[in-house]
Coordinates of C-alpha atoms in Angstrom, one line a residue:
X3 CA 0.0 0.0 0.0
X4 CA 1.0 3.6 -0.5
X5 CA 2.4 5.0 2.7
X6 CA 3.2 8.4 4.1
X7 CA 6.9 7.6 4.5
X8 CA 9.8 9.2 2.7
X9 CA 13.3 7.6 2.5
X10 CA 15.8 10.4 1.7
X11 CA 18.8 8.7 0.1
X12 CA 16.5 5.9 -1.0
X13 CA 18.9 4.6 -3.6
X14 CA 22.0 4.6 -1.4
X15 CA 23.7 1.9 0.7
X16 CA 21.3 2.0 3.6
X17 CA 18.4 3.8 2.0
X18 CA 17.6 1.2 -0.7
X19 CA 17.8 -1.5 2.0
X20 CA 15.3 0.5 4.2
X21 CA 13.0 0.7 1.2
X22 CA 13.2 -3.0 0.8
X23 CA 12.6 -3.6 4.5
X24 CA 9.5 -1.4 4.4
X25 CA 8.3 -3.1 1.2
X26 CA 8.6 -6.5 3.0
X27 CA 6.4 -5.0 5.8
X28 CA 3.7 -4.0 3.3
X29 CA 4.6 -0.3 2.9
X30 CA 5.5 1.5 -0.3
X31 CA 7.6 4.5 0.8
X32 CA 8.4 7.5 -1.4
X33 CA 12.0 7.4 -2.5
X34 CA 14.0 10.6 -2.0
X35 CA 16.5 10.7 -4.8
X36 CA 17.3 12.9 -7.8
X37 CA 16.0 10.2 -10.2
X38 CA 12.7 9.7 -8.4
X39 CA 9.4 11.4 -9.1
X40 CA 9.0 13.7 -7.3
X41 CA 12.7 14.1 -7.1
X42 CA 14.8 15.0 -4.1
X43 CA 18.1 16.8 -4.5
X44 CA 20.1 18.0 -1.4
X45 CA 21.6 20.8 -3.6
X46 CA 18.2 22.0 -4.8
X47 CA 15.8 23.0 -2.0
X48 CA 13.1 23.6 -4.6
X49 CA 12.7 19.9 -4.8
X50 CA 12.2 19.4 -1.1
X51 CA 8.6 20.6 -0.9
X52 CA 7.1 18.1 -3.4
X53 CA 9.1 15.3 -1.9
X54 CA 7.8 16.1 1.6
X55 CA 4.2 16.8 0.6
X56 CA 1.9 14.4 2.5
X57 CA 4.7 12.7 4.4
X58 CA 4.3 11.8 8.1
X59 CA 7.6 9.8 8.7
X60 CA 11.0 10.0 7.1
X61 CA 14.3 8.2 7.2
X62 CA 17.2 10.6 6.4
X63 CA 20.7 9.8 5.3
X64 CA 23.0 12.5 4.1
X65 CA 25.7 11.9 1.4
X66 CA 28.6 11.5 1.9
X67 CA 28.3 12.0 5.7
X68 CA 26.8 14.2 8.3
X69 CA 30.3 15.3 9.4
X70 CA 31.1 17.1 6.1
X71 CA 31.0 20.9 5.9
X72 CA 27.5 22.1 5.0
X73 CA 25.7 19.0 6.2
X74 CA 24.4 20.8 9.4
X75 CA 22.9 23.6 7.4
X76 CA 21.1 21.2 5.1
X77 CA 19.8 19.1 7.9
X78 CA 18.5 22.3 9.7
X79 CA 16.7 23.5 6.6
X80 CA 15.2 20.1 5.8
X81 CA 14.1 19.5 9.4
X82 CA 12.4 22.9 9.8
X83 CA 10.6 22.5 6.4
X84 CA 9.5 19.0 7.3
X85 CA 7.9 20.1 10.5
X86 CA 6.2 23.0 8.8
X87 CA 4.8 20.6 6.2
X88 CA 3.4 18.3 8.8
X89 CA 6.0 15.5 9.1
X90 CA 5.7 13.9 12.6
X91 CA 8.8 11.8 12.9
X92 CA 12.4 11.6 11.6
X93 CA 14.9 8.8 11.8
X94 CA 18.4 10.2 11.2
X95 CA 21.3 8.0 10.2
X96 CA 24.5 9.3 11.9
X97 CA 28.0 8.1 12.5
X98 CA 29.1 6.5 15.7
X99 CA 31.7 8.7 17.5
X100 CA 31.5 11.6 15.0
X101 CA 31.5 14.8 17.0
X102 CA 30.9 16.8 13.8
X103 CA 27.7 14.9 13.1
X104 CA 26.3 15.5 16.6
X105 CA 25.5 19.1 15.6
X106 CA 23.0 17.7 13.0
X107 CA 21.7 15.2 15.6
X108 CA 21.0 18.0 18.0
X109 CA 19.0 20.0 15.4
X110 CA 16.7 17.0 14.9
X111 CA 16.5 16.3 18.7
X112 CA 15.5 20.0 19.4
X113 CA 13.1 20.3 16.5
X114 CA 9.9 19.2 18.3
X115 CA 9.6 16.3 15.9
X116 CA 9.5 12.7 17.2
X117 CA 12.8 11.2 16.3
X118 CA 15.3 8.3 16.6
X119 CA 19.0 8.8 16.0
X120 CA 20.7 5.8 14.5
X121 CA 24.5 6.0 15.0
X122 CA 26.3 3.4 12.9
X123 CA 29.9 2.2 12.9
X124 CA 31.8 1.7 9.6
X125 CA 29.8 -0.5 7.1
X126 CA 30.9 -3.9 5.9
X127 CA 29.6 -2.9 2.5
X128 CA 32.5 -0.3 2.2
X129 CA 34.5 -3.4 1.0
X130 CA 32.0 -4.4 -1.7
X131 CA 30.0 -1.3 -2.7
X132 CA 32.2 1.6 -1.8
X133 CA 35.7 3.1 -1.5
X134 CA 37.6 0.0 -0.5
X135 CA 36.4 -2.1 -3.4
X136 CA 38.8 -0.8 -6.0
X137 CA 41.8 -1.7 -3.7
X138 CA 40.4 -5.3 -3.3
X139 CA 40.0 -5.7 -7.0
X140 CA 43.5 -4.5 -7.7
X141 CA 44.9 -7.1 -5.3
X142 CA 46.9 -4.5 -3.3
X143 CA 45.3 -2.9 -0.3
X144 CA 47.2 0.0 1.3
X145 CA 45.7 1.5 4.4
X146 CA 46.8 3.5 7.4
X147 CA 46.1 2.5 11.0
X148 CA 46.0 -1.2 10.2
X149 CA 46.0 -2.3 13.8
X150 CA 43.0 -0.3 15.0
X151 CA 40.1 -2.4 16.1
X152 CA 36.8 -1.5 14.4
X153 CA 33.3 -3.0 15.1
X154 CA 32.3 -3.0 11.4
X155 CA 28.5 -3.3 11.0
X156 CA 26.4 -4.7 8.2
X157 CA 24.2 -2.3 6.1
X158 CA 21.4 -4.9 6.1
X159 CA 21.3 -4.8 9.9
X160 CA 21.3 -1.0 9.9
X161 CA 18.4 -1.0 7.5
X162 CA 16.4 -3.5 9.5
X163 CA 16.9 -1.5 12.6
X164 CA 16.0 1.8 10.8
X165 CA 12.8 0.4 9.4
X166 CA 11.8 -1.0 12.8
X167 CA 12.4 2.2 14.7
X168 CA 10.7 4.2 12.0
X169 CA 7.5 2.3 12.3
X170 CA 7.6 1.6 16.1
X171 CA 7.2 4.7 18.2
X172 CA 8.5 2.9 21.3
X173 CA 12.0 4.0 20.1
X174 CA 11.1 7.7 19.9
X175 CA 13.6 9.9 21.6
X176 CA 16.4 7.2 21.6
X177 CA 19.9 7.4 20.3
X178 CA 20.7 3.9 19.0
X179 CA 24.2 2.8 18.4
X180 CA 24.9 0.0 15.9
X181 CA 28.0 -2.1 15.6
X182 CA 28.9 -5.6 14.4
X183 CA 29.4 -8.4 17.0
X184 CA 33.2 -8.2 17.0
X185 CA 36.2 -5.9 16.8
X186 CA 38.3 -6.4 13.7
X187 CA 41.3 -4.7 12.0
X188 CA 41.9 -3.8 8.4
X189 CA 44.5 -6.6 8.2
X190 CA 42.0 -9.1 9.5
X191 CA 39.4 -8.0 7.0
X192 CA 41.8 -8.3 4.0
X193 CA 42.7 -11.8 5.2
X194 CA 39.1 -12.8 5.4
X195 CA 38.3 -11.4 2.0
X196 CA 41.3 -13.2 0.5
X197 CA 40.3 -16.5 2.0
X198 CA 36.6 -16.2 1.0
X199 CA 37.3 -15.0 -2.5
X200 CA 40.1 -17.3 -3.1
X201 CA 42.4 -14.5 -4.2
X202 CA 45.8 -13.3 -3.1
X203 CA 45.6 -9.9 -1.6
X204 CA 48.7 -8.0 -0.5
X205 CA 48.3 -5.6 2.4
X206 CA 50.5 -2.6 3.0
X207 CA 50.5 -0.4 6.1
X208 CA 51.0 3.2 5.1
X209 CA 50.7 6.6 6.8
X210 CA 47.6 8.7 6.7
X211 CA 49.5 11.3 4.8
X212 CA 50.4 8.8 2.1
X213 CA 46.8 7.6 1.9
X214 CA 45.4 11.1 1.5
X215 CA 48.1 12.0 -1.1
X216 CA 47.1 8.9 -3.0
X217 CA 43.4 9.8 -3.0
X218 CA 44.3 13.3 -4.3
X219 CA 46.4 11.9 -7.1
X220 CA 43.4 9.7 -8.1
X221 CA 41.3 12.9 -8.2
X222 CA 38.8 11.7 -5.6
X223 CA 36.3 14.5 -4.9
X224 CA 37.5 17.0 -2.2
X225 CA 34.6 16.4 0.1
X226 CA 35.3 12.7 0.1
X227 CA 39.0 13.2 0.7
X228 CA 38.1 15.5 3.6
X229 CA 35.7 12.9 5.0
X230 CA 38.2 10.0 4.8
X231 CA 40.9 12.1 6.5
X232 CA 38.4 13.1 9.3
X233 CA 37.2 9.5 9.8
X234 CA 40.8 8.1 10.0
X235 CA 42.2 10.9 12.2
X236 CA 39.2 11.5 14.5
X237 CA 36.7 8.6 14.4
X238 CA 38.8 5.5 14.1
X239 CA 41.1 6.6 17.0
X240 CA 38.2 7.5 19.3
X241 CA 38.1 4.9 22.1
X242 CA 34.3 5.1 22.2
X243 CA 34.3 3.6 18.7
X244 CA 36.4 0.5 19.7
X245 CA 33.5 -1.0 21.6
X246 CA 30.9 -3.5 20.6
X247 CA 27.3 -2.3 21.3
X248 CA 24.3 -4.7 21.4
X249 CA 21.5 -2.5 20.2
X250 CA 20.9 -4.6 17.1
X251 CA 20.3 -7.6 19.3
X252 CA 18.0 -5.6 21.6
X253 CA 15.9 -4.3 18.8
X254 CA 15.9 -7.2 16.4
X255 CA 16.1 -10.0 18.8
X256 CA 19.1 -11.6 17.1
X257 CA 22.8 -11.0 16.9
X258 CA 24.4 -8.7 14.5
X259 CA 26.0 -10.2 11.4
X260 CA 29.7 -11.0 11.8
X261 CA 32.1 -9.9 9.0
X262 CA 32.9 -13.5 8.0
X263 CA 29.2 -14.2 7.2
X264 CA 29.0 -11.0 5.2
X265 CA 32.3 -11.9 3.3
X266 CA 31.0 -15.4 2.5
X267 CA 27.8 -14.0 1.1
X268 CA 29.6 -11.4 -1.0
X269 CA 32.2 -13.9 -2.3
X270 CA 29.3 -16.0 -3.8
X271 CA 28.3 -13.0 -5.9
X272 CA 31.7 -12.9 -7.6
X273 CA 32.1 -9.1 -7.0
X274 CA 35.6 -9.5 -5.6
X275 CA 36.7 -11.7 -8.5
X276 CA 36.2 -9.0 -11.2
X277 CA 40.0 -8.5 -11.2
X278 CA 41.3 -5.3 -12.6
X279 CA 44.2 -5.4 -15.2
X280 CA 47.2 -3.4 -14.0

């Protein structure tokens, strides 16, 4: 059935999965993306009114991340407009341990809307759908801070939690933190992907400066370079982020997906075996 739910970022990593979760529950949410009709474009506020028209609940994810410059202003404008147009509840995807993102969280929390804040650790899918994939395909993975323990979380778990708290008002007013079930290093991850994909992957521990320089040479967009540098220098090293949290288990009644299970599923798709020619 048609529903009064908007998923902003509805074609992104978590957004499309939230749409799928809602579909499975019998809801047909409006997809907030530039290609949708009506469209939604963060860079064009004129599109926001039509996207929000008739909406009561919304899931919001900001690309590339709430921590980037300009995100706070966009979230403020969207939140105020949403309230003015009759939206009752917002679920905001945020980053776990990102102090820069907390300014956007506070805007939503102080808006008068019902809300749930979902803070997620780094996604497993960064290795199969995002910025670490190219390195895996090349067979040579060079990353800084290779010994930092990270509770990588699966995007499917995030989406299932997000859809649940969006529909169930018992979670209104909560800040929920999502992690995987274990702490794991970059070296561990590359080893797991190597074994599950049956490929040799060489890992190189480099400095953050070398990594940033490499991204600039590859002409990665400046906002993405800024974000990666921020995440490595401020978020990964935050002791609060090197902790496993059990909110997935509390809300879904099951354990979070471990990285090995994610890797086994992805390996079956062959995405890691589309080897690039050097």
